[in-house]
CSV table of C-alpha atoms in Angstrom, one decimal:
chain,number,residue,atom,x,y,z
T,1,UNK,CA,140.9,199.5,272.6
T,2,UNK,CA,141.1,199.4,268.7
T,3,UNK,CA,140.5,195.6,269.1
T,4,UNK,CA,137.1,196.0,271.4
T,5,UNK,CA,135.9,198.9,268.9
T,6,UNK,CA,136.3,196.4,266.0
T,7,UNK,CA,134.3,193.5,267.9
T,8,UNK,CA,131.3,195.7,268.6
T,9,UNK,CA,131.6,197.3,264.8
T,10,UNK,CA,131.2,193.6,263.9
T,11,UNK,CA,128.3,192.8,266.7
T,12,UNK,CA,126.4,195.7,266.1
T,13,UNK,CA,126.7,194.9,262.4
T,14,UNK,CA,125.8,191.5,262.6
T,15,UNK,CA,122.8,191.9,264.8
T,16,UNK,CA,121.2,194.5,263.1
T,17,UNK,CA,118.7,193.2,261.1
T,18,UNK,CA,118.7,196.2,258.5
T,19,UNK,CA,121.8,195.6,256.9
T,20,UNK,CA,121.4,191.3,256.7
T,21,UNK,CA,120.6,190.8,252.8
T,22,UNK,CA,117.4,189.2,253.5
T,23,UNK,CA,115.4,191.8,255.3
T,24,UNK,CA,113.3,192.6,252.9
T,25,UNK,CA,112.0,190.8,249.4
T,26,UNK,CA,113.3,194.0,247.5
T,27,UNK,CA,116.9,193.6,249.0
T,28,UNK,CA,116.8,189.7,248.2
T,29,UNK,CA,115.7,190.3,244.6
T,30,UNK,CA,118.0,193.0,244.1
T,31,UNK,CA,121.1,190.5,245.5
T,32,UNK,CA,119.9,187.5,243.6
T,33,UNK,CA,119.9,189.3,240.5
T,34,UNK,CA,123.8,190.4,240.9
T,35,UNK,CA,124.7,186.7,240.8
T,36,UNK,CA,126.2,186.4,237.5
T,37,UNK,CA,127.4,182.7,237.7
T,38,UNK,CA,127.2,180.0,240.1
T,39,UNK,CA,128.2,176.5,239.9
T,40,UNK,CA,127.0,174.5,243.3
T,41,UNK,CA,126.3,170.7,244.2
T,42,UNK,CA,122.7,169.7,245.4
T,43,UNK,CA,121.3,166.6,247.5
T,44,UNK,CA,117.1,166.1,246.5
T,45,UNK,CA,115.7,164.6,249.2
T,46,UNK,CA,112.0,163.2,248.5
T,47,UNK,CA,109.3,162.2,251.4
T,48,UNK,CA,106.6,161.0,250.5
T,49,UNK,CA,105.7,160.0,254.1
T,50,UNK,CA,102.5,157.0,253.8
T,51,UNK,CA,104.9,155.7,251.3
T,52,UNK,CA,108.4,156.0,252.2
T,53,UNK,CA,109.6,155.4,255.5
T,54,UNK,CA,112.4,157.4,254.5
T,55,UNK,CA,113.1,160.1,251.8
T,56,UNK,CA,114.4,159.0,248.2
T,57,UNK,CA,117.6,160.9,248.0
T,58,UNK,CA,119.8,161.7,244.6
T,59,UNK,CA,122.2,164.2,244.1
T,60,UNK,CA,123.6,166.4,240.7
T,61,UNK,CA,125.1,169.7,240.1
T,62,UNK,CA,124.3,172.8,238.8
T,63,UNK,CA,125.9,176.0,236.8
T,64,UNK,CA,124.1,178.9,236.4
T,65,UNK,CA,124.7,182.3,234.5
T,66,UNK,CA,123.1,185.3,233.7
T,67,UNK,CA,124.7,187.3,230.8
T,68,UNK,CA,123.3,190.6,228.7
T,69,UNK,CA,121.4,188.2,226.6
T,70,UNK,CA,119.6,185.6,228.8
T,71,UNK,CA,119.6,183.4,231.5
T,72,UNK,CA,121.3,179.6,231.3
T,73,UNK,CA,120.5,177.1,233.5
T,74,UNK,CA,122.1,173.6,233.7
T,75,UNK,CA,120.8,171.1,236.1
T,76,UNK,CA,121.7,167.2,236.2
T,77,UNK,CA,121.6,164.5,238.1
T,78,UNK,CA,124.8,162.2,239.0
T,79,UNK,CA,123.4,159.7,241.3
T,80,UNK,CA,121.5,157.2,241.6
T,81,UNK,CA,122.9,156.2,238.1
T,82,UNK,CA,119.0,155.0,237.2
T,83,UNK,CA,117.9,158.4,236.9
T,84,UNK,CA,121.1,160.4,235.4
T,85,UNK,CA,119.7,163.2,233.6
T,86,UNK,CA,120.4,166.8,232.5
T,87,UNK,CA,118.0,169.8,231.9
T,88,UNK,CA,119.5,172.8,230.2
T,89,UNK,CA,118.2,176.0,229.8
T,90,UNK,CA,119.1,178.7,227.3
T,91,UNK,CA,117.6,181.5,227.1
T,92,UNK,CA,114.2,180.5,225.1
T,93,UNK,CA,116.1,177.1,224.2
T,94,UNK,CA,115.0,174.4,227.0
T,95,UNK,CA,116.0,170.8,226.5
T,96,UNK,CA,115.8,167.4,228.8
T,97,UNK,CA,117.7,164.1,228.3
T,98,UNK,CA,118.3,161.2,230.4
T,99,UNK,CA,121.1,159.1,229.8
T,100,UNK,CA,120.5,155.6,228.3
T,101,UNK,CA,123.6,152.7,227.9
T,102,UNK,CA,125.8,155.8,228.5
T,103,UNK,CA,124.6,158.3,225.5
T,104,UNK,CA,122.4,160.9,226.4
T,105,UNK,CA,119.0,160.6,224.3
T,106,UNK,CA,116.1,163.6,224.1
T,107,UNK,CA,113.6,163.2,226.3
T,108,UNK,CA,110.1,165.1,226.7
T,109,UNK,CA,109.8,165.6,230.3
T,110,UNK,CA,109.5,169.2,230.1
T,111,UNK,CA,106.5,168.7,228.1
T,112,UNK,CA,105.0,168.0,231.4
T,113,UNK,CA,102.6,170.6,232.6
T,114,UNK,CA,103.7,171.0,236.3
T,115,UNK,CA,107.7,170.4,235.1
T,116,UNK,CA,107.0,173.1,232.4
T,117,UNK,CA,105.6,175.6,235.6
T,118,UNK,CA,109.0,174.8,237.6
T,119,UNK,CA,111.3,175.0,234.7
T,120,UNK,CA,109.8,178.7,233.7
T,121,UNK,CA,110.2,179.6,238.0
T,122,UNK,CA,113.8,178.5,238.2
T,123,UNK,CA,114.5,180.8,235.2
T,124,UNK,CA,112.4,183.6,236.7
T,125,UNK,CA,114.3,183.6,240.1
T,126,UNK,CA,117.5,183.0,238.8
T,127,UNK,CA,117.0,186.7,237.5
T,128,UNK,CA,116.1,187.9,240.5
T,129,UNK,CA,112.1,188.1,240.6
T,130,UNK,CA,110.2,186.0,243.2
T,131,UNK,CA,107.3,187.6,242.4
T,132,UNK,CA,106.2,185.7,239.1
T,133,UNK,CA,103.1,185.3,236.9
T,134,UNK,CA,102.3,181.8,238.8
T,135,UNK,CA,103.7,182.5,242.7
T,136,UNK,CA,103.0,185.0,245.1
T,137,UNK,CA,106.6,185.5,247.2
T,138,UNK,CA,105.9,187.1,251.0
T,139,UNK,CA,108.6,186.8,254.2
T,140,UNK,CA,107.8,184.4,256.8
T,141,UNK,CA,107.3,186.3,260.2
T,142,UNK,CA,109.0,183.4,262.1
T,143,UNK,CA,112.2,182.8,260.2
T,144,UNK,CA,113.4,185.5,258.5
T,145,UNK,CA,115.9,184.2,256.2
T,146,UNK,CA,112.5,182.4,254.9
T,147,UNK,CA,111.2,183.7,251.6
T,148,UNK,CA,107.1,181.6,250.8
T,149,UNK,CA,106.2,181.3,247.4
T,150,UNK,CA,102.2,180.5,247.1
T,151,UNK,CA,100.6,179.8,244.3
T,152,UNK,CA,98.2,182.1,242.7
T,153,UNK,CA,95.8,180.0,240.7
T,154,UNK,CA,93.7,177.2,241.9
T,155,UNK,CA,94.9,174.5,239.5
T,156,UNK,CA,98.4,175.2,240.4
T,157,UNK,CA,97.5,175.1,244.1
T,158,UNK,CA,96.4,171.4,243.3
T,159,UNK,CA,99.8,169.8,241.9
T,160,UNK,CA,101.8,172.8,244.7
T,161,UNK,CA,100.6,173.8,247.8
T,162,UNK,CA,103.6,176.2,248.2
T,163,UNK,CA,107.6,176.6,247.9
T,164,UNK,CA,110.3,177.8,250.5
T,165,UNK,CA,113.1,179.2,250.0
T,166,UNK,CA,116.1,179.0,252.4
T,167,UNK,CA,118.3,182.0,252.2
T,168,UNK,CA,122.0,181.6,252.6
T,169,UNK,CA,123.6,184.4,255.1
T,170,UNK,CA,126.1,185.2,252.1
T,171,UNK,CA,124.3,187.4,249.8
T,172,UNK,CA,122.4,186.1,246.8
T,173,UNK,CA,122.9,182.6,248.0
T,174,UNK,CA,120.2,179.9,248.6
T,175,UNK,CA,120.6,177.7,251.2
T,176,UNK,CA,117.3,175.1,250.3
T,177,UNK,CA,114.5,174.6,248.0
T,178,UNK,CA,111.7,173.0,249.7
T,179,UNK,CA,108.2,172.7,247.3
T,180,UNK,CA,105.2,171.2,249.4
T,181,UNK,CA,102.8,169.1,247.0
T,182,UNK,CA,101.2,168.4,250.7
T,183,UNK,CA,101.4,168.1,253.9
T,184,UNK,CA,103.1,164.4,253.1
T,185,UNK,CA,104.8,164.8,250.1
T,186,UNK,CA,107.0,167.2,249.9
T,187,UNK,CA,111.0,167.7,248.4
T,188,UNK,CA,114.0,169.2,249.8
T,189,UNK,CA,116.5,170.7,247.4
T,190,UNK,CA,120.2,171.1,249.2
T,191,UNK,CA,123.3,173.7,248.5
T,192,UNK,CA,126.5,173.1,248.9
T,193,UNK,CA,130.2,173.4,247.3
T,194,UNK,CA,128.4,177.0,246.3
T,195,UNK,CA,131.3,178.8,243.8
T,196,UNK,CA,130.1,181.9,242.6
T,197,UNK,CA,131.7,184.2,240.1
T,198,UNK,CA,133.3,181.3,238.2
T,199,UNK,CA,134.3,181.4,234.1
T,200,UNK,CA,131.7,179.0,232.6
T,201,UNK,CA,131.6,178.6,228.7
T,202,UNK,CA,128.1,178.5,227.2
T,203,UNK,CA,128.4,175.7,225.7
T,204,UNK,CA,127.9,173.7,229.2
T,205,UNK,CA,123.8,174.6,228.8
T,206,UNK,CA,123.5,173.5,225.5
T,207,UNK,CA,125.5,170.3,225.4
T,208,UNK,CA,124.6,167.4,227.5
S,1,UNK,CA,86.9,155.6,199.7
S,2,UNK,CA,90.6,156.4,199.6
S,3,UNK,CA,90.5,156.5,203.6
S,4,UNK,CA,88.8,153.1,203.7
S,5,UNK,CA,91.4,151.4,201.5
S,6,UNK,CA,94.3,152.8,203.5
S,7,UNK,CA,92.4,151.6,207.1
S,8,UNK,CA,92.2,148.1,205.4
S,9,UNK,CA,95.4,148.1,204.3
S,10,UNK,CA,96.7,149.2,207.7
S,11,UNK,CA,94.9,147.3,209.2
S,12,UNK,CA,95.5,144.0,207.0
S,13,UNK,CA,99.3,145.1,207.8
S,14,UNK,CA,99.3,145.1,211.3
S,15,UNK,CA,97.3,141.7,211.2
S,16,UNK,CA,99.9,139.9,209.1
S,17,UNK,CA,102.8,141.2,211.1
S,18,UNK,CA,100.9,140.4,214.5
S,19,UNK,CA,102.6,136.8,216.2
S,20,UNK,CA,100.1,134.8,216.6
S,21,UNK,CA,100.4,132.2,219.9
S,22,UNK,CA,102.6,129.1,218.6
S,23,UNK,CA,101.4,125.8,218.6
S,24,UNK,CA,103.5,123.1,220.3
S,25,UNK,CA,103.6,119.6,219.3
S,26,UNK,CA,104.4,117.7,222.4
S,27,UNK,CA,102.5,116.7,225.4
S,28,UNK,CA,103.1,118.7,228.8
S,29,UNK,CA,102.7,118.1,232.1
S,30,UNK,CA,101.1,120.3,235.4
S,31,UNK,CA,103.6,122.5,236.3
S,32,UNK,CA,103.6,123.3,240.1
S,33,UNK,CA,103.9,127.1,240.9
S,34,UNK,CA,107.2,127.7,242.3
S,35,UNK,CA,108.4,126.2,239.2
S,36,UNK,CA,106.8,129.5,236.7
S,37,UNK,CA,105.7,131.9,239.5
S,38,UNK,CA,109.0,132.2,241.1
S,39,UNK,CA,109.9,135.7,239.3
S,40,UNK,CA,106.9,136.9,241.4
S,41,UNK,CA,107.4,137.8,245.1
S,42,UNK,CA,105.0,136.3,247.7
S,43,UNK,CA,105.6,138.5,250.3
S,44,UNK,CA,104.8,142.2,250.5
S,45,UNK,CA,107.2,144.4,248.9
S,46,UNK,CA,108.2,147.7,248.1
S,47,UNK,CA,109.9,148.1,244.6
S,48,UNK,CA,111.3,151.4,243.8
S,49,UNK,CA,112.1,151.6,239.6
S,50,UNK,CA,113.3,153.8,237.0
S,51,UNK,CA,110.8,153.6,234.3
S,52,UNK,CA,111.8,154.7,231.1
S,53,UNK,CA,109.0,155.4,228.5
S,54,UNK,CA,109.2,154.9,224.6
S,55,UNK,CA,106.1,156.3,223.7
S,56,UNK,CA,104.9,155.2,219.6
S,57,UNK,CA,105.4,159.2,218.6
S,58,UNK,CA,109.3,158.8,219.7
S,59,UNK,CA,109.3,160.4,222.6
S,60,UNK,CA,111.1,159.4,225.4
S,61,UNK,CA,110.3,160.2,229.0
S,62,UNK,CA,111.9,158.8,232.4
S,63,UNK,CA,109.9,159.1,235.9
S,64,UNK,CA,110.6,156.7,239.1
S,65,UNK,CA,107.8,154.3,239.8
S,66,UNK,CA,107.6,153.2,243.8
S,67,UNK,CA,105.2,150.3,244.0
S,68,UNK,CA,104.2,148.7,247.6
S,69,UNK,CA,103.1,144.8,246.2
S,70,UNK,CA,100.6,142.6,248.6
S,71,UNK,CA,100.6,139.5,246.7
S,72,UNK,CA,97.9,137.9,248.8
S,73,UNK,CA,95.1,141.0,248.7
S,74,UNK,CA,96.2,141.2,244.8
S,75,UNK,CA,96.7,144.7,245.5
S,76,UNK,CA,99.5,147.2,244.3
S,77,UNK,CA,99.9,150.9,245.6
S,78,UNK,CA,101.1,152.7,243.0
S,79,UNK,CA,103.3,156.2,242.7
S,80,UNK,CA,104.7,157.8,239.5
S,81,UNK,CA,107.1,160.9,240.2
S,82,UNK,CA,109.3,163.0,237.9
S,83,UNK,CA,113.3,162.8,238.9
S,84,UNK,CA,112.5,165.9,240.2
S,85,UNK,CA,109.9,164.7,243.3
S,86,UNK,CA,107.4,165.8,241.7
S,87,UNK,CA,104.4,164.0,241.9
S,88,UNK,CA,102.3,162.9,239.1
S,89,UNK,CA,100.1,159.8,239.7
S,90,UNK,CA,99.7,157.9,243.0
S,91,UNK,CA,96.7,154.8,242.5
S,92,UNK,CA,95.3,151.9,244.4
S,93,UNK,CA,94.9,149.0,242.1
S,94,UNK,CA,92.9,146.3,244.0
S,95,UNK,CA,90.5,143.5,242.0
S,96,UNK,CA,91.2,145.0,238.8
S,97,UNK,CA,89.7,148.5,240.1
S,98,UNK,CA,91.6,151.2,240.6
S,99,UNK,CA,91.2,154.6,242.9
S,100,UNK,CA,93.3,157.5,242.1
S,101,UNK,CA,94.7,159.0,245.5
S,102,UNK,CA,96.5,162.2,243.2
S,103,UNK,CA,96.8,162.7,239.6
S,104,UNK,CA,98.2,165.9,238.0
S,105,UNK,CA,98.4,166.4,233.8
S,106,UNK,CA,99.2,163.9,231.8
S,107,UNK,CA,97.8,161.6,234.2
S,108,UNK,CA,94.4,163.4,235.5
S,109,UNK,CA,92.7,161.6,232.3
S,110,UNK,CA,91.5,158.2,234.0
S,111,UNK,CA,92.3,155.9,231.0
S,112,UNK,CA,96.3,157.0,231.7
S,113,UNK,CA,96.3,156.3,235.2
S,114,UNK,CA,93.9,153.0,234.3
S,115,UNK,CA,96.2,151.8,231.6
S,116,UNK,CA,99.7,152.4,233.5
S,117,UNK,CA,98.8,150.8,236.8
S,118,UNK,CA,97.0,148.0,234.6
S,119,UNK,CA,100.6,147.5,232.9
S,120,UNK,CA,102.4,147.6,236.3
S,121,UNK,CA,100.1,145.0,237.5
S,122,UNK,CA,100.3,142.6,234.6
S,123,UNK,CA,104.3,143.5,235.4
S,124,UNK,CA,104.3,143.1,239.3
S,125,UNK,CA,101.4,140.9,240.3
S,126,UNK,CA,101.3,136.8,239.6
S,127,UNK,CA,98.7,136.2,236.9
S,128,UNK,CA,95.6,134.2,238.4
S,129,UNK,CA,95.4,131.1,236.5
S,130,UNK,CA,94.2,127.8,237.9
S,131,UNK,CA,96.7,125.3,235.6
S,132,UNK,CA,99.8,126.2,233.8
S,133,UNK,CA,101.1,123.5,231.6
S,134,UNK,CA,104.9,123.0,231.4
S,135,UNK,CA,107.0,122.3,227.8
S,136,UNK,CA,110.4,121.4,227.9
S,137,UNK,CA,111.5,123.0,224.6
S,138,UNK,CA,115.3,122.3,224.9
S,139,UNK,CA,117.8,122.0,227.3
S,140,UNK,CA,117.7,125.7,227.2
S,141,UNK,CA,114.5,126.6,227.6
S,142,UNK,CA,110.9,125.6,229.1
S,143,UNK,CA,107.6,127.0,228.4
S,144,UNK,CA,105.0,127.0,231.1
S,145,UNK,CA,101.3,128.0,229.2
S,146,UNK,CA,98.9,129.6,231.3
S,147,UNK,CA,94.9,129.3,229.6
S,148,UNK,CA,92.4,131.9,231.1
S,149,UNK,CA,89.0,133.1,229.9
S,150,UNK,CA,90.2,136.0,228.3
S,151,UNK,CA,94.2,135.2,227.6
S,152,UNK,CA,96.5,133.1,227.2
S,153,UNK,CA,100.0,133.6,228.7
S,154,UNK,CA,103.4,131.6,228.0
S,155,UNK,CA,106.0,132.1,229.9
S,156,UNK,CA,110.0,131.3,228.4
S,157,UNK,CA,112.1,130.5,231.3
S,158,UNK,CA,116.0,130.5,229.7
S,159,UNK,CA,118.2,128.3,231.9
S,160,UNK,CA,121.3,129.9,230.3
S,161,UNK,CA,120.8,133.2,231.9
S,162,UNK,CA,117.7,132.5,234.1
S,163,UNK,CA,115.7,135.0,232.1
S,164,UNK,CA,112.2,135.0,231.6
S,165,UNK,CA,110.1,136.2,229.0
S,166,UNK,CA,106.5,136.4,229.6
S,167,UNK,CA,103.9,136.7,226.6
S,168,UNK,CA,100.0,137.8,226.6
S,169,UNK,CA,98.0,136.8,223.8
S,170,UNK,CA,94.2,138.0,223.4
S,171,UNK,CA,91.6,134.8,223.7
S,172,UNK,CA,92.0,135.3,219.3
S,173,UNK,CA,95.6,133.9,220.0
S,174,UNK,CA,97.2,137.7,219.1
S,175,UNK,CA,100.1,138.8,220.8
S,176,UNK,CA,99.4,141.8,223.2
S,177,UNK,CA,102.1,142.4,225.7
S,178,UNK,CA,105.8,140.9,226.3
S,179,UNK,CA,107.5,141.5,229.4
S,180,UNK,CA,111.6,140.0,229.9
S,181,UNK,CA,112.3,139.9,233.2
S,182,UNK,CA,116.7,139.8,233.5
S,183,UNK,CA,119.1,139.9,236.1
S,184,UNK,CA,117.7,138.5,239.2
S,185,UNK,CA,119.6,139.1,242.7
S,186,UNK,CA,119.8,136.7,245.5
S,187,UNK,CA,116.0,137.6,246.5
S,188,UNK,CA,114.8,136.6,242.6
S,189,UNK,CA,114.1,140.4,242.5
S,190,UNK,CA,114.7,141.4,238.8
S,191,UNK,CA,117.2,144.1,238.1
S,192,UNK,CA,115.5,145.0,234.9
S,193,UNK,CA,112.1,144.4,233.2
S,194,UNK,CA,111.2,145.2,229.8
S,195,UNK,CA,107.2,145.7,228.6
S,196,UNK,CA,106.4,145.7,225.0
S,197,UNK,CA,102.8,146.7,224.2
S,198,UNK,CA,102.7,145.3,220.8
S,199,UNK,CA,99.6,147.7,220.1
S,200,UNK,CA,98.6,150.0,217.0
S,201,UNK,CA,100.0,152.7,219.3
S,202,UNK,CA,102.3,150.5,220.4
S,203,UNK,CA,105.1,151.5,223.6
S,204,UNK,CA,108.2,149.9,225.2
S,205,UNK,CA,108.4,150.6,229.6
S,206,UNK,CA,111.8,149.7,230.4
S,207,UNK,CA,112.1,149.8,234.7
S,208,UNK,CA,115.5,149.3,236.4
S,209,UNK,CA,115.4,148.9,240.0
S,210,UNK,CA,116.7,151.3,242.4
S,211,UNK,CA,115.8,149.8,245.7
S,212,UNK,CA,113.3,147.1,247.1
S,213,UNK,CA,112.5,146.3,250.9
S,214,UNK,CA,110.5,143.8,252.1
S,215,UNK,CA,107.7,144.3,254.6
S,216,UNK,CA,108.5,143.1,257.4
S,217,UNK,CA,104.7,142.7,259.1
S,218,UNK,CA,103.7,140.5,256.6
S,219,UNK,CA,100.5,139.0,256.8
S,220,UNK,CA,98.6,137.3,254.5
């Protein structure tokens, strides 16, 4: 009896839709924000479908942390080996290099407008808002564990037509990234090996 | 005044240091074009490459460059991305025109996107020249000249390493461009190319390849 009262505890926990993390953008922004570090592995997949027949695909890893002070971001690519690479965020402190003859070099990438536009929306929903000064963030009515981020200025609209993001059903988690330049160009940005809560040393988003 | 002196003298400078196109003091013969072309694909081809940028202020930049090559329409489809995905430039470069598809900041100006698809296509396309003149320098190296209206080209072919090292000179015999072309794979696909724009504003493309495929409806 204890047994069958347990499973429909579970069930009726499960299926209702007002205590799932995602139910509303409040309760998503709310769990985001109490991440305090994460360290996961991604796989990029680009389509670029009149080009491609089928997507480019690298992979990297990233550690994340949010402490009193700021927000830190690392984010590199391992593979291919052609375009090994490492942004890190530090608070106000955002640097790029790409490794050359295996010694990491400075590079200027983030002086690119549109990379400049993601860099500053990583950091702002890292922290927890979705809502930020260049995307509008609404719930898709089909799939609820589907947040849309549309952009709210025309010149943006032209390099992004919008952004999805994946929830995972453990809170605060994403699953995918997916930004849509257009209808045929579009990237897919992968979770996996998610460990949350780890002990990362600051030093890991300021040195390449 | 002071500004005019220091424009000459710059100028002078640049002038002197400038290679000039060498003369050569032996008589050649007509080269045939699988013997200076071969670096060039004759089928269609999509290259995917790494290009890193060395830009004359220091700054360095790397993007992916995936080019789709018909050697017979002389035409080369062009996209730039960040490692990211994220598009920046996608052209059409056909009879030395070119038609933007997509072009977001730095490349929305036209001379960008004109100049970096011109450089990919003195890179990726065979030059059109009517006679190319072979040298045999040394045992280790040939030079096949190239003479059209507006440039001349020499190409070094290095028999020790099957490198090749291609230079553009303007029609006042000035050094413009090199481009070294190393590591070839079974297809004669280079692994790495090199482009020097020898330019007052001078810049170094360095591509790797990632991937190529060849097309396999290929029609001429």
């Amino acid at each position: 009896m204890r047994y069958k009262l347990t499973v429909l505890i579970v069930f009726l926990i499960s299926a209702n839709p007002v205590l799932c993390w995602y139910n509303t953008l409040e309760n998503i922004q709310s769990e985001i924000s109490k991440i305090k570090t994460m360290k996961a592995t991604f796989t990029q997949k680009k389509y670029l479908i009149d080009i491609l027949d089928k997507p480019l695909v690298s992979n990297g890893n990233f550690v994340y942390k949010l402490d009193d002070s700021a927000t830190h971001l690392r984010w590199e690519y391992t593979h291919p080996k052609q375009i090994q690479s490492v942004l890190l965020i530090s608070g106000a402190n955002i640097s790029h290099y790409i490794k050359t003859n295996d010694d990491f070099v400075r590079s200027y990438a983030t002086n690119v407008e549109v990379m400049r536009i993601v860099v500053e929306e990583i950091r702002t929903w890292l922290s927890g808002r979705l809502n930020t000064a260049n995307f509008t963030a609404s719930k898709d009515r089909k799939n609820d564990s589907l947040v849309i981020l549309t952009p709210v200025n025309k010149d943006l609209k032209s390099m992004i037509s919008f952004i999805t993001i994946d929830l995972n059903t453990k809170p605060g988690i994403l699953k995918s990234i997916t930004i849509y330049e257009n209808e045929k160009s579009y990237t897919v940005l992968s979770f996996s090996d998610i460990i949350k809560d780890a002990k990362i040393d600051n030093t890991r988003f300021t040195t390449p | 005044m002071i500004k005019h002196s220091v424009l000459l003298l710059a100028l002078c400078t640049i002038l002197t240091c400038s290679h000039t196109l060498p003369s050569i003091k032996q008589n050649g013969v007509i080269a045939s074009p699988a013997e200076w072309s071969f670096f060039f694909t004759d089928k269609k081809i999509k290259l995917i490459h790494s290009i890193e940028a060395s830009l004359p202020n220091n700054e360095q930049i790397k993007v992916i460059g995936i080019s789709i090559i018909s050697p017979f329409e002389k035409e080369i489809h062009s996209v730039v991305l960040t490692i990211e995905g994220i598009v920046l430039l996608e052209v059409i470069y056909k009879d030395n025109t070119v038609t933007t598809i997509r072009a977001v900041p730095p490349f929305d100006s036209e001379d960008n996107s004109v100049s970096l698809i011109s450089d990919v296509a003195l890179i990726l396309l065979k030059p059109s020249v009517d006679t190319v003149t072979r040298f045999n320098i040394s045992d280790k190296e040939i030079l096949f000249r190239c003479i059209t209206a507006d440039t001349i080209i020499d190409i070094h072919k290095y028999l020790a390493d099957y490198s090749v090292q291609m230079n553009h000179y303007t029609d006042k015999k000035l050094l413009k461009n090199t481009i070294t072309y190393t590591n070839f794979n079974e297809d004669t696909i280079p692994q790495n190319i090199t482009f020097i724009n020898h330019g007052l504003f001078g810049y170094v493309l360095s591509l790797e390849l990632m991937n190529y495929s060849f097309f396999e409806d290929n029609q001429k």
